[in-house]
Structure formats: C-alpha cells, structure tokens
Coordinates of C-alpha atoms in Angstrom, one line a residue:
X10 CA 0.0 0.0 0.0
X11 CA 3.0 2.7 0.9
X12 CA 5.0 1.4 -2.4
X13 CA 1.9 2.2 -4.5
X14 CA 0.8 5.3 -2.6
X15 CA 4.6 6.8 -3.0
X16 CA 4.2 6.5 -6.8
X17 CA 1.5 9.0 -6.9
X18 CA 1.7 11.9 -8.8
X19 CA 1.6 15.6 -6.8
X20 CA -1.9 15.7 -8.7
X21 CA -3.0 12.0 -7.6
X22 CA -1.9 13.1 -4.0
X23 CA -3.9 16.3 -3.9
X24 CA -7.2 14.8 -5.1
X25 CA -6.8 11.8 -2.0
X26 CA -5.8 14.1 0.3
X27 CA -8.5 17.1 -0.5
X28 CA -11.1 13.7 -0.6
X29 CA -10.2 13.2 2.7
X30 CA -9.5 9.4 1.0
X31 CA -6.1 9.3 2.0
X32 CA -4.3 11.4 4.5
X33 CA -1.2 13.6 4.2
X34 CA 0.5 11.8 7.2
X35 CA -0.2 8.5 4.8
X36 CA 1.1 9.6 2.1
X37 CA 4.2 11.2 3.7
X38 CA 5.0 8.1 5.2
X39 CA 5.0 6.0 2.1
X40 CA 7.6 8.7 0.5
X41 CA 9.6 8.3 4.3
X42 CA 9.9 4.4 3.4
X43 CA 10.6 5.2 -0.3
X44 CA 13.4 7.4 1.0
X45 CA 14.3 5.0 4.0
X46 CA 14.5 1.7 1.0
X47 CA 16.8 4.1 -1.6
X48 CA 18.7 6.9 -0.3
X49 CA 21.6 4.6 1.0
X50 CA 22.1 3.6 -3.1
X51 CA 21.0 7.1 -4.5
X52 CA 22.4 9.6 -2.0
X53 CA 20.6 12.4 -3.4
X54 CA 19.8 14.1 0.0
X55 CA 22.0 16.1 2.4
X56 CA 19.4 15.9 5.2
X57 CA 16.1 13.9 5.4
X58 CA 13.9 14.4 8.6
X59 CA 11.2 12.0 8.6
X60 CA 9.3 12.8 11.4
X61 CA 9.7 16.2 10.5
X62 CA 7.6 15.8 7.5
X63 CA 5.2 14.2 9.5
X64 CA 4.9 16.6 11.6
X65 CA 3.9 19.1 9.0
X66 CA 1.5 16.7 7.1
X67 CA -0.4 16.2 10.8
X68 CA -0.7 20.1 11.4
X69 CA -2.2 20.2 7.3
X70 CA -4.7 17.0 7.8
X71 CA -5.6 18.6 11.6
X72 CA -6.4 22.0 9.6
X73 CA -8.2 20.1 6.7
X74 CA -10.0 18.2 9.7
X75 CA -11.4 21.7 11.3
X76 CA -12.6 22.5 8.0
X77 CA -10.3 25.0 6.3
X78 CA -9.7 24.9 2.5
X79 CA -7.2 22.8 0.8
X80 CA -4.6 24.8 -0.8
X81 CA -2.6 24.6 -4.2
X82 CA 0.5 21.4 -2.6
X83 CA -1.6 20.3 0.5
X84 CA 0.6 17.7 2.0
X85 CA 2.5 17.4 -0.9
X86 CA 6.3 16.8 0.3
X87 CA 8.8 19.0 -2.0
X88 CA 12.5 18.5 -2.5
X89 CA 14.7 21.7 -1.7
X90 CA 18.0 21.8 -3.8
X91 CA 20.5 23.3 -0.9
X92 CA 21.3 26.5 -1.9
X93 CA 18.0 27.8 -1.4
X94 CA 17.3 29.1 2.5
X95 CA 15.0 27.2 4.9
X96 CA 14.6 28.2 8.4
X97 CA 14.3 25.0 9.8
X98 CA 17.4 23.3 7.7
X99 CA 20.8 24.2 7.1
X100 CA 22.2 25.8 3.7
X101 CA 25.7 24.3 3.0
X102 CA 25.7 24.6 -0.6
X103 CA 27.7 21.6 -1.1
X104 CA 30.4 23.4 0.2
X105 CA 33.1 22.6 3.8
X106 CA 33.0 26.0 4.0
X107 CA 29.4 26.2 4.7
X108 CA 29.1 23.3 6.9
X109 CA 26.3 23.6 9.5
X110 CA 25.5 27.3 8.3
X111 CA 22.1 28.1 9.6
X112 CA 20.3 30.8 7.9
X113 CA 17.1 30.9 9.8
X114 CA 15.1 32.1 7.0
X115 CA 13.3 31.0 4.2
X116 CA 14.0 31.9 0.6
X117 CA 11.3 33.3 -1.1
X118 CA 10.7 30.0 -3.0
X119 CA 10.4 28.1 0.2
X120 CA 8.1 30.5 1.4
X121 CA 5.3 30.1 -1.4
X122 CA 6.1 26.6 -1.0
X123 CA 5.0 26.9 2.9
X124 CA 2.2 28.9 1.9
X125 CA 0.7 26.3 -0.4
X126 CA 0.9 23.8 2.6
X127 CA 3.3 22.1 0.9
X128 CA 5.7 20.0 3.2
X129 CA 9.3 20.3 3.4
X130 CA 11.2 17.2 4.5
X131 CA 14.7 18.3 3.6
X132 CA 17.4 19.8 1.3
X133 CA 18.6 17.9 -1.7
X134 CA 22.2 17.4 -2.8
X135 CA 24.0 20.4 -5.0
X136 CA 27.2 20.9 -6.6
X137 CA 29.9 22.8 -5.0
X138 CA 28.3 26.4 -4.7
X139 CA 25.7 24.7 -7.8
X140 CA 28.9 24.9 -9.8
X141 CA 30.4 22.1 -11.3
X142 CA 31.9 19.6 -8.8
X143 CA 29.7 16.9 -8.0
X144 CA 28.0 16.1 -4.5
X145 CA 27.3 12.5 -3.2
X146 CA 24.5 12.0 -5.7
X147 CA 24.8 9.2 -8.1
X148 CA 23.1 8.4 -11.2
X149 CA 19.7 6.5 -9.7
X150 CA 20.0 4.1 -12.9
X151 CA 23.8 3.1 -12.2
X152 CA 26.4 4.7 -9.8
X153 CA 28.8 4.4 -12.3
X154 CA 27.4 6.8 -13.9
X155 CA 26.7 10.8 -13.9
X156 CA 23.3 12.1 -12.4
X157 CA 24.2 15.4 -14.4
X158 CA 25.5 19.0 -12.8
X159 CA 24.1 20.7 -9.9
X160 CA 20.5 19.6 -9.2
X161 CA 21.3 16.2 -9.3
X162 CA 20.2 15.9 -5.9
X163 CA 16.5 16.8 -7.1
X164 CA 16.4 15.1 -10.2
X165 CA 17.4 11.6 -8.6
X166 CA 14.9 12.3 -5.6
X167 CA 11.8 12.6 -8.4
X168 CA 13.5 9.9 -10.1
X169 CA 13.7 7.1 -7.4
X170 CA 10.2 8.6 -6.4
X171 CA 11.4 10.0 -3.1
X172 CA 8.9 12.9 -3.9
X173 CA 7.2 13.5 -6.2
X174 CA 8.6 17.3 -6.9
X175 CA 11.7 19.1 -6.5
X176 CA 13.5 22.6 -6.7
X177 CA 16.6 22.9 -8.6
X178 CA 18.6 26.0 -10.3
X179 CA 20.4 26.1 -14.1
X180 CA 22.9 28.4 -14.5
X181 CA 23.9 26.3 -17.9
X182 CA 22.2 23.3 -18.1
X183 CA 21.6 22.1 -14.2
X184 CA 18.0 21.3 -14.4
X185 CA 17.7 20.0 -17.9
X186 CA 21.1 17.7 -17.9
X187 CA 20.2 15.9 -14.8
X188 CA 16.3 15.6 -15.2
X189 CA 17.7 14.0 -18.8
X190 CA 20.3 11.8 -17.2
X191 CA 17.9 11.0 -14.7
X192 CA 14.9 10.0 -16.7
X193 CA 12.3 13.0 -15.4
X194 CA 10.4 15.9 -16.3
X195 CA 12.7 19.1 -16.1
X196 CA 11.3 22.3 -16.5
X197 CA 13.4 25.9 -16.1
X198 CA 10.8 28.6 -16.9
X199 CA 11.6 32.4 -18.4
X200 CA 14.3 33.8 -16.6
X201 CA 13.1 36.0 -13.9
X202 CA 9.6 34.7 -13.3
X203 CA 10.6 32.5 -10.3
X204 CA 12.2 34.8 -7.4
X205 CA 15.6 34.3 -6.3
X206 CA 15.8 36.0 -3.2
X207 CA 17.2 33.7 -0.1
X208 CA 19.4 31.7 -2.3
X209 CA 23.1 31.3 -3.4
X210 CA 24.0 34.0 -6.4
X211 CA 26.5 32.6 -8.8
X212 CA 25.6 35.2 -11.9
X213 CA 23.2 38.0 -12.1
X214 CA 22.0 37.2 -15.3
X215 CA 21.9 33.5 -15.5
X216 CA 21.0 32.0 -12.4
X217 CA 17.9 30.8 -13.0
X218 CA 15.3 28.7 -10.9
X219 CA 13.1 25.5 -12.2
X220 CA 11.9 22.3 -10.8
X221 CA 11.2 19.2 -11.4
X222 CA 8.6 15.8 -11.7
X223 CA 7.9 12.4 -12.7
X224 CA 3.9 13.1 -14.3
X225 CA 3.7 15.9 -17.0
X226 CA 0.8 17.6 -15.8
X227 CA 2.8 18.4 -12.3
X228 CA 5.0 20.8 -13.7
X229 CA 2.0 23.1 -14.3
X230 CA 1.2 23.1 -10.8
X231 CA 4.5 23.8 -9.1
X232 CA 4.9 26.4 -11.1
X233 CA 1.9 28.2 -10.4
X234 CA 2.8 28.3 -6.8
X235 CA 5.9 29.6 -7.0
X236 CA 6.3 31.9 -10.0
X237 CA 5.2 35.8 -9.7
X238 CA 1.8 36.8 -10.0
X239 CA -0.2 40.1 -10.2
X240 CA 0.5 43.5 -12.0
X241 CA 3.5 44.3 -9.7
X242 CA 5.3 42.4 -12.2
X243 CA 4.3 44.2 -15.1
X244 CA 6.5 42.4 -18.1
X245 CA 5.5 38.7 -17.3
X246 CA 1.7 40.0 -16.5
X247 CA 1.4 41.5 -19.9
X248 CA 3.0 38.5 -21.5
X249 CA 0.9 35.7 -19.7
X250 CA -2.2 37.8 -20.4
X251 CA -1.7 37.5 -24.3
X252 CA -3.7 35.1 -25.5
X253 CA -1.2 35.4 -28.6
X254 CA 1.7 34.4 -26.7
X255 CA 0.5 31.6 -24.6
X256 CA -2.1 29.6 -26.8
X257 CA -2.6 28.2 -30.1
X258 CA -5.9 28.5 -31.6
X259 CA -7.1 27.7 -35.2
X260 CA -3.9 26.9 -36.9
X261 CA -1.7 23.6 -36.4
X262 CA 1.4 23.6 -34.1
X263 CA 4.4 24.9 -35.5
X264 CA 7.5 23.0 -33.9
X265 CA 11.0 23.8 -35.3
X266 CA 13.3 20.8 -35.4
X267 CA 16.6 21.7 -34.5
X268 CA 19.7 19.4 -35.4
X269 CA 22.5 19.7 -37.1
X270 CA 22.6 23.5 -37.3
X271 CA 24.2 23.7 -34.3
X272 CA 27.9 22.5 -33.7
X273 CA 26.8 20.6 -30.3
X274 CA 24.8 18.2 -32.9
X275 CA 28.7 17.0 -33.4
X276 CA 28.7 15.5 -29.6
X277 CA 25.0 13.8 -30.3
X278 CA 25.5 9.7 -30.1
X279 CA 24.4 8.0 -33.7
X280 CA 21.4 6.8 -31.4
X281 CA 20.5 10.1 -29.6
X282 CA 20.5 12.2 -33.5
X283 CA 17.6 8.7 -34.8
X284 CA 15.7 8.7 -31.7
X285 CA 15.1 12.8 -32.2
X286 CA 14.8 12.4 -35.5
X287 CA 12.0 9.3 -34.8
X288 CA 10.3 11.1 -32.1
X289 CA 9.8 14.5 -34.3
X290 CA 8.5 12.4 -36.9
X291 CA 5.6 10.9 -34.2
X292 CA 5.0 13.9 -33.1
X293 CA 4.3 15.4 -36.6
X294 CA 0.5 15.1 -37.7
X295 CA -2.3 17.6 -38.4
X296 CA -2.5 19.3 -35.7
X297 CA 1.6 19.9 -35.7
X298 CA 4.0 21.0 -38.3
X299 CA 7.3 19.9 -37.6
X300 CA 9.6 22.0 -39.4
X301 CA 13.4 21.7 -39.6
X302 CA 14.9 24.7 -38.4
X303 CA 18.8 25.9 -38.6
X304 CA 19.6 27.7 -36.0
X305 CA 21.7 31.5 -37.2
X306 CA 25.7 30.4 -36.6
X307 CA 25.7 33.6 -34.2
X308 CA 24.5 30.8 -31.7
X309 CA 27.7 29.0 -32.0
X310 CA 29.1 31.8 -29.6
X311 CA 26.8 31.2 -27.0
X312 CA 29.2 29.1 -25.1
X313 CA 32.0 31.7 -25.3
X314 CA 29.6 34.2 -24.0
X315 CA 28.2 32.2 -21.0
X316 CA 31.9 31.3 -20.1
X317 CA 32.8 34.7 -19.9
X318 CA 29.9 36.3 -17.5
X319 CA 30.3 33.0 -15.5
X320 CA 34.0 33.4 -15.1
X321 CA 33.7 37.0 -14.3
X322 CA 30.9 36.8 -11.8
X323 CA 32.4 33.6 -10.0
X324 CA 35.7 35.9 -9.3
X325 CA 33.5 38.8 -7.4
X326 CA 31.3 37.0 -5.8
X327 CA 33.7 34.5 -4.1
X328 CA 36.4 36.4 -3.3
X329 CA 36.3 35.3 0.2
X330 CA 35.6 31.7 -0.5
X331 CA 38.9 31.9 -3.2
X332 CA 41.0 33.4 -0.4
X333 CA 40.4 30.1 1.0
X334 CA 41.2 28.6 -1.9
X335 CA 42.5 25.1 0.1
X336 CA 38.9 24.6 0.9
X337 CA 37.4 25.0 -2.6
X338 CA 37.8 22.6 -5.5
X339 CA 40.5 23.0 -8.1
X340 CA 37.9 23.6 -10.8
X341 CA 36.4 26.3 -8.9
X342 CA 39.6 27.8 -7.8
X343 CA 40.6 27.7 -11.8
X344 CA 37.4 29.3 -13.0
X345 CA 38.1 32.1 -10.3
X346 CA 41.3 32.8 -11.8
X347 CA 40.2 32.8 -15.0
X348 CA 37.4 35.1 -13.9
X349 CA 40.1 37.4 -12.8
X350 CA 41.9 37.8 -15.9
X351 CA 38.4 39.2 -17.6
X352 CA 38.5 43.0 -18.0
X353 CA 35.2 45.0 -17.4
X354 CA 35.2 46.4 -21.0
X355 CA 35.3 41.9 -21.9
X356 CA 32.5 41.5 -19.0
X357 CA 30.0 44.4 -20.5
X358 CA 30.4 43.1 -24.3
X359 CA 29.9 40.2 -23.3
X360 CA 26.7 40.8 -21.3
X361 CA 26.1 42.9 -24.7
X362 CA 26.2 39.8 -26.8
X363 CA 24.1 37.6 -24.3
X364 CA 21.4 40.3 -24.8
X365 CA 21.8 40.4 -28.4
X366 CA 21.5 36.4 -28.8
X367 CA 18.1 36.8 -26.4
X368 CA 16.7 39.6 -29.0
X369 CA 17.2 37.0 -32.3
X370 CA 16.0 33.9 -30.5
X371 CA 12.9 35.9 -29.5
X372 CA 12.7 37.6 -33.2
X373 CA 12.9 33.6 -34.2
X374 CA 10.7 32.4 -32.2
X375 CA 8.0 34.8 -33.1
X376 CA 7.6 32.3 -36.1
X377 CA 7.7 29.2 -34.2
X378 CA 5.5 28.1 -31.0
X379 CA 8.1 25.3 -29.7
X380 CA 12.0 24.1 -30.9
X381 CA 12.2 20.4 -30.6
X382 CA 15.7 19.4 -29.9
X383 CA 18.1 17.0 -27.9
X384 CA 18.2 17.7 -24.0
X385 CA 21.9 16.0 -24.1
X386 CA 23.9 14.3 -26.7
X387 CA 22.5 11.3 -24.8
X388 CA 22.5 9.1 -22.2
X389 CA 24.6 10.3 -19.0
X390 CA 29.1 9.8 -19.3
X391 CA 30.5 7.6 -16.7
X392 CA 32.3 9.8 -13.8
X393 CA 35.4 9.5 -15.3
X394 CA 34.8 11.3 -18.5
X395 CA 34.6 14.5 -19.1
X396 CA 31.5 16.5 -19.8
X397 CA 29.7 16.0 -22.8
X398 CA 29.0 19.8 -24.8
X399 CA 24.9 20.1 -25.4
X400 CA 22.5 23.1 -26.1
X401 CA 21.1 23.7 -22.8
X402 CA 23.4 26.7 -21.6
X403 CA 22.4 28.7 -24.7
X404 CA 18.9 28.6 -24.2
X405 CA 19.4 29.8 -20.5
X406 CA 21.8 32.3 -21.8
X407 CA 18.6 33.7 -24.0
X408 CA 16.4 33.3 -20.5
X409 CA 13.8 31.1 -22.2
X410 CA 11.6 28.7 -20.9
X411 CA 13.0 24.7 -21.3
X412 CA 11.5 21.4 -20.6
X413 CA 13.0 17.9 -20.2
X414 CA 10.7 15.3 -21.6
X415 CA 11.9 11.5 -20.4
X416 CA 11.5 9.9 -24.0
X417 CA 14.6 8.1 -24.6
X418 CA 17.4 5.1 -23.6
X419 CA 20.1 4.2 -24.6
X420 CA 21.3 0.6 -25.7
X421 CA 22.4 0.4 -22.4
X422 CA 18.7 0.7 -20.6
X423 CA 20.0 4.6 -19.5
X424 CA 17.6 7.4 -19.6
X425 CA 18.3 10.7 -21.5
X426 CA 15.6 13.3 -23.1
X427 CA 14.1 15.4 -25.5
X428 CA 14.2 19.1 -24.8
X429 CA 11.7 22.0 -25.8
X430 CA 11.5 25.3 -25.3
X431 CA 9.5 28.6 -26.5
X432 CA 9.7 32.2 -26.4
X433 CA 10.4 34.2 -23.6
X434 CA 7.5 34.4 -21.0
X435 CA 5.3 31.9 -23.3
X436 CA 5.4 29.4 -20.5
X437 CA 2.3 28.5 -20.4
X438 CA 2.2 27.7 -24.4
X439 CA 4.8 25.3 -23.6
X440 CA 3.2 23.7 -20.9
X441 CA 0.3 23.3 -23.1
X442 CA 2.6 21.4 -25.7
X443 CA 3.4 19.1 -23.0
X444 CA -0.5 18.5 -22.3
X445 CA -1.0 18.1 -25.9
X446 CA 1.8 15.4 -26.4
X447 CA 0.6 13.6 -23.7
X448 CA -3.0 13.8 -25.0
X449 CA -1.5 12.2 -27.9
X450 CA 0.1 9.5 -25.3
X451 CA 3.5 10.7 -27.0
X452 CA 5.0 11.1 -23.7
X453 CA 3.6 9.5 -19.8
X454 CA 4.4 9.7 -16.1
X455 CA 8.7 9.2 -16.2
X456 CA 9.1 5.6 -14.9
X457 CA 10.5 5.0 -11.1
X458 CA 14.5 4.9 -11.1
X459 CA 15.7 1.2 -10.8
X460 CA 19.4 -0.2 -10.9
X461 CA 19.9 -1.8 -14.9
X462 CA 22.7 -4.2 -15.6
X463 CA 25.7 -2.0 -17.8
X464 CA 28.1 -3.6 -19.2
X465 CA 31.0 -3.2 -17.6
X466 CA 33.7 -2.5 -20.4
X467 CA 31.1 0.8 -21.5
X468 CA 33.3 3.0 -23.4
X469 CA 33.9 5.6 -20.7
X470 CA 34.6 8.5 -22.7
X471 CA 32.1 8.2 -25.3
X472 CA 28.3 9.2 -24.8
X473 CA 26.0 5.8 -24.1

C-alpha cells in the first residue's frame, strides 16, 4: 500500500488528500519508506527528517479536519535543492566552507512553498556552490554513472520517487542535464519569473530557478505556486495575459526541429540524432508542423559568452571563498582565476552579446511556437569522463523557458531526453505542448529509477 501510494503523482496526492481518502500523514510516510529503502544507493539528499515531514503533514490533515480549505500542494512533500534558505534546515551549498551554516530564514521560493501547505522534508544534494563539482549523488540508474551538474540531488529524488517534486537552479544546463540523465520531467521557466531571493548568487543574469517531476501535468502546478503573480510584475503580467503568446488556436502547431545546425549536434551519439529524428517524426500530424529549423551560426558563440559572464561573476562573488582557496575545489579555484583575468570592458560586451542572442532567439521564435531538440547528446558519461557539450546553456543564456521530456534510452537501458522550449514568458504555451503530447500518449508519467545491468567494459569517454 506505501509502495503504490509513494508512486503517486503531486496531482493523484492532492485529489486523496483534498477527498479526505487518504491522508497527508499517509502519504508522507509512504515517501519516508521510499526514502528509507533508496537513499543509501542514491544519496541524493543532504538531510532527510522524517518525522519532521510528518509533523507538517499532521498540522495540514488537523487544519483540513477543522474545515479550512485545501490549498494549491496540501501535503504534498517537496525536495529543496541546498542553496536555497529554509529556516528550519541548514544551507551548506555543497560546500566545507558552509558546513552547519544556519540561515534561519526562508528563501522566497520556500516560502510560497510553505504557503501552499506544501511540506518540506529536507534539502537535496547540490554541486559545490551549484557549480560544477559533484555532491554524493549518483546516477539512480547506475552509480557508475553521472546524475548530471548541480540539481542532481532533485532530479534523482523525483526519479527514485522520493517525492514526487523538487526545486533545482540552471545556470547552464543544471535542471535539464540531470532531469535527462535521470529520466524525469525538467522544467526551467523564463528567466526571472521565479524569485531568487534567499538563495546562493552565482551570476546576475543566468541563475535561473526550475523544478522538477515524474507526471507531466505536475509541472503546471509547481509552477503556479511559485512563479510571480499580479500587476506588480508588469513584463510577465502582460505577457501571460496574451492570448497570442501563450495559446494556439485555429492553426496547427508549429514546432521547429533543430539538429545539425548547431555545432553541439557533433557531440549527439548516432542513437540520440535517430531517436530525435524518430520522435519528431511521431510527433508530426495535423495538428503539428514539424519543421526543420537551422539555427543563425551567431549561436555558436553562445558558449564563449556564458563562459565569460560565468567566469567574471564567479571571481566577485567568491572572493572570500577563493582566499580560502585550500577549501574550494580545483575547478572552482581555476574558473576564479580565470574570472580574474576578464576586463570590465570583456565582462559588458559580453553581457552585450548575451542580450543580443536573447533579441534573435525571441525575433525567431516569433515564427515558431516550440523548438524540438536533444536535452543531451545522450544518455549520461560515466564519472570519469569529461562533460559532454549540449544546447542547454544557450537557451538559458537567452532566458527562455526549457523542458526535459523522459522519452529516450540508450542501448544500455539509461535514460536521456528530448528538450523544448519557447519564447520568452510563453510558458504557459509550452506547458500546453506538454498537455498536448501527452493527450496524444507521446509522452507519460517518467518511470520509477531502478538499478539496470551495464556492461561493464562501456566505453567511458564516449556518450552511451
């Protein structure tokens, strides 16, 4: 009854719960065993209170019992990537020098979270200061094997179905990557539409914040709960109030296939670039034009741009963390220095150029409602090797919205994805792509993380 309970999605949850057919407490201790059988293999958590959580799901069933309304996550546990603030956690950041740091407060995130009586069981494993060396997390199909960058701690929680939604950042490709690797929904919506204040600041203009599920039709509802709202944002009010923006009406889809326009098609396996190829062709049909698109070579830079504002922002944010440079990892400590050696005048045309590329997606965009591509060039490297180039930093470089879909495997059994993404602030359009492919049973709940026999002489440096 707890294993089958603890596969729910968020949305199966809620309607138990608000039914008063299953309790939170219940449900909560189904994901505590789920957690309790799979952690010890995964690792994906840096603290897991149990009775915590249950705690929390008692005081929601107790208020649901005296009659007050159910709100948007009632009882619905939700995995906190560590670099965000919780007042009842720590905030380490995947860093020694931020061992048993305290901050007492929530980030705003974890607030709305709170709000929406969701409950908060713990903080999920990051990267180094959600840079680029790895936590404790391992890859919840194989250990052998990469869970992806800095959320990995949230995308291998959804994936082992530890919960059944998580919090994660992408500052290049740290939701998308790991949801991929992982096998789960990933979605990082429009740059600045989910608040960053109470967590970790890596760059101004690229952190952004995203989430992630195992069903589809969760992603819709995390996001409503933690994005902004009302006209005190004006920008994203106007744009989600657009009918033209967010919907398509009358006309078929039109879905740009992008491939081997951009140089990162190079890295795609033989058996990522046909299962694309196969999955754009399913998706094509009336009601969707799937139309290949080549991407302007001014993209081709994107990866020179983001390396520079990264570089440059690492080096003035942690000066104090690189004057402790023993303490921080020697791919931290290099990008610092490299950082350093970046001149203002570099740092502006840069952040010139990143603004530029935003402008022409958007202008191309304005022609397309979705670009199909890959999430990764496949299936997720083995520690060892070194990371595999995809796409996913320049969309975030452009700020638009991106989702993981779970659609693929490698020969080897191992999960990797199919990303899409839209124009800036047309979240909801994409979202509604989602609902349509899964109408179309094109894509279904992500299935539950289980250790698959690799062989054991895998090429290590080559993509699966």
């Amino acid at each position: 009854m707890k294993e089958l309970l603890a596969l729910s999605s968020a949305q199966e949850a809620l309607k138990r719960i608000k039914s008063g057919d299953v309790s939170a407490e219940e449900f909560v201790k189904a994901w505590n065993a789920r957690v309790a059988e799979t952690d010890a293999s995964c690792h994906a958590w840096v603290v897991y209170d149990g009775e915590y959580a249950l705690s929390q799901a008692r005081a929601i069933d107790a208020r649901r019992i005296k009659g007050e309304p159910p709100r948007a996550l009632e009882g619905i546990p939700i995995g906190v990537k560590d670099i965000f603030n919780t007042r009842d956690f720590t905030a380490c950041m995947g860093s020694p020098l931020f061992d048993g740091h305290t901050p007492g407060n929530d980030a705003r995130v974890v607030h709305s979270l709170r709000q929406a009586n969701a409950v908060i069981p713990g903080k999920t494993v990051t990267a180094e200061f959600a840079v680029h060396t790895p936590g404790k997390t391992v890859n919840p199909y194989h250990p052998d094997y990469s869970p992806g960058t800095s959320s990995s701690g949230s995308a291998a929680a959804v994936a082992c179905a530890m919960v059944p939604l998580a919090m994660g950042t992408q500052t290049a490709g740290s939701i998308i990557r790991p949801a991929s690797y992982c096998g789960v929904y990933g979605f990082k919506p429009s740059f600045g539409l989910i608040p960053r204040t109470g967590m970790l600041k890596t760059t101004d203009t690229l952190d952004q914040v995203g989430l992630f599920s195992r069903a589809p039709e969760d992603l819709q509802l995390l996001f409503d709960v933690v994005r902004v709202h009302g006209r005190d944002f004006p920008i994203a009010h106007e744009r989600f109030s657009d009918p033209a923006r967010q919907e398509v009406t009358g006309r078929p889809w039109r879905v740009g296939l992008v491939t081997d326009s951009l140089w990162v098609w190079n890295e795609a396996s033989n058996h990522a670039r046909e299962q694309i190829q196969n999955f754009a062709r399913a998706v094509a049909g009336p009601d969707i034009e799937v139309i290949p698109l080549a991407m302007p070579s001014s993209f081709n830079r994107a990866h020179v741009i983001h390396e520079t504002i990264y570089n440059k922002t690492l080096a003035y944010y942690f000066k104090e963390e690189f004057a402790q440079h023993q303490l921080i990892s020697g791919v931290l400590n290099d990008m610092i220095r490299g950082g350093q050696t970046i001149s203002s005048e570099q740092y502006q045309q840069a952040l010139d150029e990143q603004n530029k590329l935003s402008h022409e997606l958007d202008d191309l965009l304005a022609n397309f409602d979705v670009i199909l591509t890959l999430s990764t060039a496949g299936a997720a490297p083995k520690w060892a090797a070194s990371d595999i180039p995809d796409s996913c930093l320049i969309w975030t470089l452009c700020g638009a919205p991106v989702i993981n879909l779970p659609v693929f495997h490698s020969p080897l059994g191992l999960p990797f994805g199919a990303q899409i993404l839209s124009r800036r602030y047309s979240d909801y359009k994409l979202l509604r792509f989602v609902e349509e492919l899964r109408r179309r049973g094109l894509i279904d709940t992500a299935r539950v993380a289980s250790r698959i026999a690799v062989e054991a002489d895998a090429d290590a440096t080559s993509p699966l």
